[in-house]
Amino acid sequence: MNNLNYELPHIIYVSREKNPKHPHNFKAGAMNVLTRVSGVMTNAPFMLNLDCDQFVNNPKAILHAMCLLLGTKQENEFAFVQFPQKFYDANKDDTFGNQLVALMHYVGHGIVGIQGPFYQGTGCFHRRKVIYGASPQSNDTNCGMKISFLYFIYYSIIVSINGKTENIDLLKTLGGSASFTKRAYEILFGGSKRLLYIYIAHYLYIFGQVGWIYGSATEDINTGLTIQARGWKTAMCSPIWPGFLGCAPTGGPESMTQMKRWSTGLLQILLSKHSPFIRFIGQKLQFRQALAYTWVMTWCLRSWAELTYSLLSAHCIISNTHFIFKVGEPAFFIPLTIFLVYNLYTLSEYLWIGLSIRAWWNNQTMWRIYPQTSFLFGLLSVGPKLFGLSETAFEVTKKEQTSNVDDHMKKSMNRFTFDNSLLFVPATAVLFIHLTSIAIGVFRFGIVGVENEGPGVGEWISSLWVVMFFWVFFKGLFQKGKYGIPLSTILKSGVLSLLFVIWSGNFLG
């Protein structure tokens, strides 16, 4: 026993170098620095990626993941094992609709049967060789796919010193600078590894085609898409005892910002060279997997459709027209049946997995609000980014931990909050428009009565349904502080709603 050399596991804190004149690529850049540093230190075959607000909840999480990663022949099946995101101290009714429990259960597990779940950016075990660029079909060491990270550096140095231009693509793939190459050569042949750690964290040493992929605010989806496009499958691990727990945004502005960042980054990928359909045509992404990615990446595009459709019933009431069949017409049962079947089916989905009716309603509400706020601004911000008029910005989502607060504080943290952001203007304007249309309709009904060509029951139900979806904004009109809608937002929304009412009133000439 005395001859054995025991030492405690290393806990290393890495602070990467940043330069204001060079993009540091946000979280993706940080992950690539950690990958390079850990590769020099241990070159372990597997890596665990966790966000700073998460902790290990299941001590057997590693064993669960290794059963999948090591349980395949020649390690050529699963690229990574993804644990679904779970949250501690989360509101059981999902006030802000951002826990995505039903989405993860049905969509997340549904795509397991194709090529596997998307990479969610946290709670994930990766094969290191996959991050370095390996494909499941490759059994050689081409481009260093199965060799150590130190050999990556050594091979790049030899190429540089010997001037072999035929392997110059390797340098572009792995990144590097002249000063780094020279210094790393000295380190490998008699220098100190400590200097090597410093130089591979240098802001000029940037991965090109491997590691976490740059160019989007949702680098996790982009990276997972790139991995699956090389032919890899991925695995979902959902133990009864969640492997990892984190915290979800607990306020209106934080939730809106998170959804805006997600929708912006997803649409950027769809419209870039990393588009899932380009990956399907030119690489090994399966068609159904490409459809699954496309469904998520088109969240932004829903904004105009949902905004227009939500205003249609108000427009009809104001202009004294209709777009839904009247009660006396047999075709009226078509939209009525669709309305009832959709709501009963979605409700059954939530009840089936143990969620409450309140949770279902909160998600229905927020997923009508998000498209007309966060997704709308996400869509408007993508254009300038695509044309180079603005740069991609990673908006950090503020998350308040609730483990050390009392019940009264937890209750107040789960109330909807507002700020002066423009994100709240469209939703407030939609609420004003519907309240105004209802008032105009009631006034007209009291004077003129029922008109055959005017709005029917369908338009009235639709308008009242929209008001119910935006009820948190209605309550915000009468609250104070952060729970109330700021006066500036009310004024901006009032101007927009007035313009819409005037346009609708004059629509028929």
XYZ file of C-alpha atoms in Angstrom:
509
model
C 0.000 0.000 0.000
C 2.839 2.389 0.765
C 4.155 2.012 -2.759
C 0.947 3.348 -4.287
C 0.824 7.028 -5.068
C -2.594 8.391 -4.092
C -3.607 11.955 -4.793
C -6.843 13.890 -4.539
C -8.800 14.702 -7.707
C -7.887 18.051 -9.213
C -10.267 21.015 -9.004
C -9.099 23.516 -11.577
C -10.506 26.980 -12.150
C -9.846 28.284 -15.640
C -10.055 31.998 -16.425
C -9.704 32.459 -20.158
C -8.092 35.450 -21.789
C -10.352 37.906 -23.598
C -9.478 40.785 -25.878
C -11.989 43.504 -26.837
C -10.675 43.473 -30.400
C -11.371 39.764 -30.875
C -14.695 37.913 -30.431
C -14.641 35.543 -27.482
C -17.759 33.680 -28.716
C -19.510 33.685 -25.346
C -20.361 30.262 -23.896
C -19.151 28.352 -26.952
C -15.735 30.001 -26.688
C -15.560 29.225 -22.978
C -16.414 25.574 -23.567
C -13.732 25.241 -26.235
C -11.116 26.713 -23.890
C -12.117 24.231 -21.195
C -11.950 21.412 -23.745
C -8.402 22.357 -24.768
C -7.165 22.824 -21.199
C -8.703 19.568 -19.984
C -7.303 17.801 -23.046
C -3.782 18.840 -22.113
C -4.283 17.911 -18.454
C -6.003 14.521 -18.645
C -7.356 13.836 -22.138
C -10.119 11.804 -20.428
C -12.415 10.100 -22.967
C -15.601 11.636 -21.527
C -16.629 15.119 -20.435
C -19.562 16.375 -18.351
C -21.027 19.784 -19.203
C -23.058 21.607 -16.515
C -24.249 25.195 -16.216
C -23.196 27.205 -13.174
C -26.702 27.079 -11.650
C -26.877 23.259 -11.738
C -25.750 20.598 -9.299
C -25.581 16.804 -9.301
C -28.795 15.430 -7.820
C -28.330 11.717 -8.540
C -25.006 10.194 -7.375
C -25.428 7.438 -9.975
C -25.830 9.841 -12.892
C -22.337 9.022 -14.164
C -23.051 5.289 -14.008
C -26.293 5.765 -15.944
C -24.447 7.712 -18.637
C -21.535 5.290 -18.839
C -23.926 2.361 -19.315
C -25.001 4.014 -22.563
C -21.627 5.348 -23.685
C -19.671 2.171 -22.891
C -22.439 -0.264 -23.756
C -22.000 0.016 -27.511
C -19.698 -1.861 -29.865
C -16.532 -0.009 -30.856
C -17.925 3.179 -29.286
C -19.528 4.193 -32.564
C -23.184 4.676 -31.627
C -23.919 7.418 -29.096
C -22.000 10.709 -29.266
C -23.406 12.084 -26.021
C -25.936 11.293 -23.314
C -28.369 14.082 -22.535
C -30.230 14.344 -19.218
C -33.503 16.327 -19.411
C -33.373 19.679 -17.642
C -35.087 19.584 -14.254
C -35.457 22.405 -11.761
C -35.328 22.596 -7.989
C -37.732 24.826 -6.017
C -39.639 25.287 -9.276
C -43.230 26.458 -9.164
C -45.343 23.330 -9.596
C -47.798 25.177 -11.850
C -45.024 26.554 -14.115
C -46.161 30.176 -13.929
C -43.900 31.352 -16.741
C -44.207 28.318 -19.009
C -40.420 27.911 -19.213
C -39.879 24.556 -17.503
C -40.860 22.768 -20.742
C -41.838 19.583 -18.905
C -44.448 18.452 -21.445
C -42.242 19.461 -24.360
C -39.319 17.437 -23.028
C -41.534 14.444 -22.308
C -43.278 14.190 -25.663
C -40.996 15.843 -28.215
C -37.719 15.058 -26.420
C -38.496 11.377 -26.028
C -40.141 11.257 -29.444
C -36.975 12.114 -31.362
C -35.043 9.479 -29.413
C -36.381 7.034 -31.980
C -34.778 8.951 -34.857
C -31.228 10.153 -34.150
C -31.700 11.072 -30.529
C -32.321 14.193 -28.441
C -30.948 17.642 -29.145
C -27.983 18.853 -27.129
C -29.430 21.202 -24.499
C -26.191 22.878 -23.431
C -26.081 21.375 -19.946
C -26.554 18.065 -18.133
C -24.722 16.247 -20.921
C -21.920 13.660 -21.080
C -19.806 13.956 -24.259
C -17.288 11.660 -25.906
C -14.158 13.749 -26.224
C -13.251 12.308 -29.628
C -16.642 13.453 -30.957
C -15.965 16.999 -29.790
C -12.581 16.750 -31.565
C -14.363 15.923 -34.829
C -14.658 12.123 -34.964
C -17.385 10.470 -37.009
C -18.848 7.052 -36.151
C -17.802 5.627 -39.515
C -14.116 6.550 -39.096
C -11.785 3.884 -37.750
C -8.529 5.667 -38.590
C -6.685 8.602 -37.072
C -7.449 11.028 -39.867
C -7.234 14.616 -38.608
C -6.473 13.324 -35.132
C -9.929 11.906 -34.526
C -8.781 9.210 -32.153
C -5.508 10.640 -30.953
C -4.811 12.733 -27.907
C -5.045 16.479 -27.764
C -1.315 16.762 -27.159
C -0.746 14.883 -30.392
C -3.016 17.407 -32.097
C -0.630 20.126 -31.034
C 2.496 18.097 -31.799
C 1.270 17.210 -35.289
C 0.346 20.813 -36.021
C 3.822 21.930 -34.934
C 5.546 19.357 -37.144
C 3.453 20.469 -40.102
C 4.352 24.082 -39.440
C 8.070 23.423 -38.979
C 8.480 21.121 -41.954
C 6.386 23.386 -44.153
C 4.096 20.610 -45.392
C 1.371 22.572 -47.104
C -0.703 19.468 -47.861
C -1.745 19.294 -44.214
C -2.441 22.985 -43.741
C -6.173 22.268 -43.301
C -5.358 20.628 -39.994
C -4.050 23.937 -38.674
C -7.215 25.709 -39.805
C -9.374 23.081 -38.173
C -7.633 23.065 -34.821
C -6.725 26.759 -34.710
C -3.512 28.319 -33.482
C -1.138 31.227 -33.863
C 2.547 31.571 -34.764
C 3.540 32.558 -31.233
C 1.547 29.681 -29.765
C 3.095 27.176 -32.192
C 6.617 28.275 -31.332
C 5.983 28.280 -27.589
C 4.165 24.929 -27.619
C 7.089 23.379 -29.506
C 9.438 24.561 -26.754
C 7.106 23.192 -24.079
C 6.727 19.782 -25.695
C 10.473 19.408 -26.060
C 11.633 20.307 -22.588
C 9.482 23.222 -21.487
C 6.799 23.484 -18.831
C 3.226 22.319 -19.334
C 2.059 25.209 -17.214
C 2.879 27.574 -20.055
C 1.019 25.308 -22.452
C -2.168 25.730 -20.358
C -1.797 29.472 -20.660
C -1.256 29.526 -24.408
C -4.123 27.207 -25.336
C -6.441 29.533 -23.406
C -5.147 32.459 -25.492
C -7.826 34.479 -27.285
C -6.098 33.891 -30.647
C -6.276 30.117 -30.354
C -9.762 29.391 -31.680
C -11.269 26.159 -32.910
C -12.467 26.280 -36.489
C -14.585 23.247 -37.358
C -14.546 21.213 -34.155
C -15.753 21.734 -30.625
C -18.643 24.043 -29.810
C -19.784 25.750 -32.995
C -19.773 29.546 -33.187
C -22.105 31.979 -34.928
C -25.332 31.596 -32.951
C -26.746 32.519 -29.558
C -27.897 28.890 -29.257
C -24.515 27.239 -29.588
C -25.821 24.074 -27.940
C -28.341 23.299 -30.697
C -25.772 24.217 -33.345
C -23.162 21.917 -31.817
C -25.558 18.989 -31.410
C -26.789 19.446 -34.980
C -23.211 19.352 -36.259
C -22.511 16.159 -34.319
C -25.625 14.384 -35.585
C -24.892 15.559 -39.133
C -21.685 13.499 -38.999
C -23.858 10.402 -38.497
C -23.820 10.110 -34.714
C -26.826 9.147 -32.632
C -27.466 10.587 -29.193
C -29.105 9.112 -26.107
C -31.617 10.391 -23.579
C -31.176 9.352 -19.943
C -34.229 9.994 -17.754
C -33.818 8.255 -14.393
C -36.671 8.509 -11.888
C -34.294 10.419 -9.640
C -33.212 13.359 -11.875
C -29.503 13.402 -12.599
C -29.061 17.182 -12.339
C -31.128 20.090 -11.073
C -30.960 23.758 -11.960
C -33.086 26.860 -11.569
C -35.476 28.396 -14.092
C -36.105 32.130 -14.612
C -38.562 33.422 -12.003
C -39.752 36.683 -13.540
C -41.420 38.093 -16.621
C -38.436 40.034 -18.036
C -36.052 37.118 -17.463
C -38.384 34.626 -19.145
C -39.007 36.974 -22.076
C -35.271 37.565 -22.551
C -34.502 33.858 -22.474
C -37.148 33.077 -25.099
C -35.969 35.944 -27.300
C -32.384 34.663 -27.196
C -33.468 31.108 -27.966
C -35.729 32.058 -30.863
C -33.121 34.424 -32.346
C -30.324 31.877 -32.198
C -32.486 29.090 -33.604
C -33.584 31.136 -36.620
C -29.959 32.166 -37.214
C -29.033 28.495 -37.555
C -31.949 27.797 -39.894
C -30.872 30.601 -42.236
C -27.148 29.777 -42.107
C -24.878 27.176 -43.668
C -25.672 24.975 -40.648
C -29.344 24.666 -41.645
C -30.730 21.181 -40.926
C -31.863 20.759 -44.543
C -28.373 21.564 -45.806
C -27.076 19.016 -43.310
C -29.653 16.492 -44.576
C -28.745 16.986 -48.242
C -24.976 17.093 -47.924
C -24.290 15.112 -44.760
C -25.770 12.322 -42.631
C -28.629 14.048 -40.822
C -31.798 11.999 -41.226
C -34.815 13.639 -42.867
C -37.143 13.253 -39.876
C -34.439 14.611 -37.584
C -34.096 17.612 -39.911
C -37.854 18.164 -39.615
C -37.612 18.040 -35.813
C -34.855 20.670 -35.833
C -36.826 22.803 -38.287
C -39.910 22.746 -36.062
C -37.900 24.248 -33.202
C -35.981 26.691 -35.392
C -39.144 28.235 -36.855
C -40.445 29.488 -33.497
C -39.663 33.044 -34.611
C -41.689 32.686 -37.785
C -44.818 31.946 -35.765
C -44.840 35.462 -34.365
C -46.434 37.314 -37.283
C -49.024 34.584 -37.830
C -50.044 34.451 -34.160
C -50.091 38.231 -33.813
C -52.234 38.642 -36.926
C -54.620 35.858 -35.988
C -55.015 37.087 -32.412
C -56.115 40.498 -33.761
C -58.519 39.112 -36.352
C -61.533 38.745 -34.056
C -61.016 42.250 -32.634
C -60.812 43.652 -36.154
C -64.081 41.933 -37.096
C -65.903 43.283 -34.037
C -64.655 46.829 -34.685
C -65.400 46.729 -38.421
C -68.730 44.894 -37.865
C -67.758 41.872 -39.983
C -67.110 38.195 -39.293
C -64.712 35.440 -40.345
C -66.198 32.459 -38.462
C -69.366 30.708 -39.521
C -72.516 31.747 -37.665
C -74.212 29.463 -35.117
C -77.079 28.634 -37.451
C -74.761 27.363 -40.168
C -73.730 23.654 -40.134
C -70.109 24.608 -40.840
C -69.968 26.350 -37.454
C -69.234 22.975 -35.877
C -65.915 22.738 -37.750
C -64.064 25.523 -35.822
C -65.954 24.579 -32.641
C -64.779 20.954 -32.884
C -61.187 21.993 -33.606
C -61.245 24.346 -30.607
C -62.591 21.695 -28.222
C -60.447 18.814 -29.481
C -57.222 20.846 -29.338
C -57.774 22.034 -25.773
C -58.970 18.673 -24.467
C -56.066 16.862 -26.131
C -53.395 19.227 -24.811
C -54.982 19.100 -21.362
C -54.863 15.297 -21.422
C -51.147 15.449 -22.274
C -50.442 17.435 -19.120
C -52.670 15.312 -16.890
C -51.116 12.106 -18.265
C -47.644 13.052 -16.988
C -48.926 14.240 -13.611
C -49.129 17.991 -14.196
C -52.018 20.114 -12.977
C -54.771 21.865 -14.921
C -53.245 25.126 -13.739
C -49.895 24.161 -15.236
C -51.634 23.408 -18.538
C -53.343 26.792 -18.533
C -50.161 28.662 -17.607
C -48.324 27.013 -20.507
C -51.182 27.715 -22.909
C -51.101 31.359 -21.777
C -47.345 31.886 -21.964
C -47.031 30.105 -25.303
C -49.513 32.577 -26.735
C -47.642 35.477 -25.163
C -44.115 34.426 -26.173
C -44.787 34.391 -29.949
C -46.260 37.908 -29.818
C -43.439 39.312 -27.695
C -40.139 37.419 -27.496
C -40.420 35.600 -30.816
C -41.534 38.782 -32.567
C -38.482 40.745 -31.406
C -36.296 37.719 -32.064
C -37.488 37.732 -35.673
C -36.865 41.473 -36.002
C -33.321 41.102 -34.645
C -32.271 38.281 -36.980
C -32.338 40.407 -40.159
C -29.694 42.939 -39.067
C -27.496 40.087 -37.815
C -27.697 38.216 -41.117
C -26.730 41.330 -43.088
C -23.908 42.197 -40.699
C -25.601 45.358 -39.400
C -25.427 44.126 -35.803
C -23.466 41.481 -33.953
C -24.756 38.427 -32.184
C -25.144 39.165 -28.478
C -25.468 36.536 -25.783
C -28.095 37.860 -23.362
C -27.509 36.205 -20.007
C -30.700 35.081 -18.295
C -30.951 36.192 -14.690
C -31.971 33.355 -12.375
C -32.826 33.825 -8.707
C -32.190 30.847 -6.462
C -35.102 30.148 -4.120
C -33.660 27.507 -1.824
C -33.060 29.892 1.095
C -36.195 32.048 1.017
C -39.464 31.708 2.913
C -42.823 30.705 1.438
C -44.022 34.316 1.144
C -40.923 35.246 -0.848
C -41.313 32.193 -3.096
C -44.925 33.169 -3.799
C -43.956 36.728 -4.730
C -41.099 35.492 -6.936
C -43.575 33.449 -8.965
C -45.790 36.447 -9.709
C -45.491 37.931 -13.171
C -43.235 40.996 -13.250
C -42.683 43.764 -15.781
C -40.081 46.349 -16.713
C -39.604 49.087 -19.322
C -38.514 46.670 -22.044
C -40.158 46.967 -25.453
C -40.882 43.242 -25.204
C -44.050 44.045 -23.237
C -45.445 46.606 -25.687
C -47.024 44.241 -28.285
C -48.829 42.128 -25.688
C -50.170 45.195 -23.872
C -51.328 46.637 -27.193
C -53.132 43.382 -28.082
C -54.929 43.521 -24.728
C -55.964 47.160 -25.276
C -57.241 46.377 -28.769
C -59.451 43.536 -27.564
C -60.794 45.483 -24.592
C -61.605 48.344 -26.964
C -63.260 46.039 -29.492
C -65.423 44.473 -26.794
C -66.486 47.914 -25.590
C -67.302 49.008 -29.175
C -69.218 45.786 -29.797
C -71.290 46.120 -26.625
C -72.032 49.762 -27.403
C -73.093 48.922 -30.956
C -75.238 46.024 -29.743
C -77.055 48.314 -27.312
C -77.893 50.790 -30.062
C -78.323 48.738 -33.233
C -78.879 45.212 -31.963
C -77.828 42.030 -33.756
C -76.833 42.347 -37.403
C -76.667 39.346 -39.712
C -73.448 40.524 -41.350
C -71.801 41.576 -38.098
C -69.691 39.537 -35.690
C -71.152 36.329 -34.331
C -70.589 34.086 -31.345
C -67.299 32.844 -32.776
C -65.753 36.311 -32.913
C -66.906 37.126 -29.387
C -65.551 33.874 -27.961
C -62.241 34.377 -29.786
C -61.849 37.916 -28.457
C -62.683 36.922 -24.876
C -60.304 33.939 -25.181
C -57.443 36.253 -26.141
C -58.211 38.520 -23.164
C -58.000 35.457 -20.900
C -54.598 34.574 -22.388
C -53.340 38.087 -21.604
C -54.934 38.226 -18.154
C -51.564 38.699 -16.447
C -51.188 41.920 -18.457
C -54.705 42.977 -17.485
C -53.810 42.565 -13.808
C -50.560 44.420 -14.455
C -52.565 47.532 -15.396
C -53.726 47.845 -11.763
C -50.534 46.804 -9.942
C -47.627 48.921 -8.757
C -43.858 48.513 -8.763
C -42.372 45.612 -10.663
C -45.747 43.849 -10.695
C -47.346 46.662 -12.672
C -46.921 47.631 -16.314
C -44.808 50.830 -16.533
C -46.521 53.995 -17.714
C -44.202 54.290 -20.709
C -45.269 50.837 -21.907
C -48.935 51.741 -21.436
C -48.548 54.920 -23.482
C -46.730 53.185 -26.347
C -49.275 50.385 -26.383
C -52.129 52.872 -26.276
C -50.850 54.646 -29.388
C -50.523 51.352 -31.287
C -53.994 50.191 -30.259
C -55.527 53.554 -31.246
C -53.978 53.317 -34.710
C -55.330 49.787 -35.112
C -58.838 50.796 -34.033
C -58.856 53.730 -36.466
C -57.623 51.496 -39.301
C -60.204 48.787 -38.535
C -63.020 51.324 -38.296
C -62.170 52.727 -41.708
C -61.434 49.354 -43.282
C -64.752 49.125 -45.106
C -64.576 52.730 -46.214
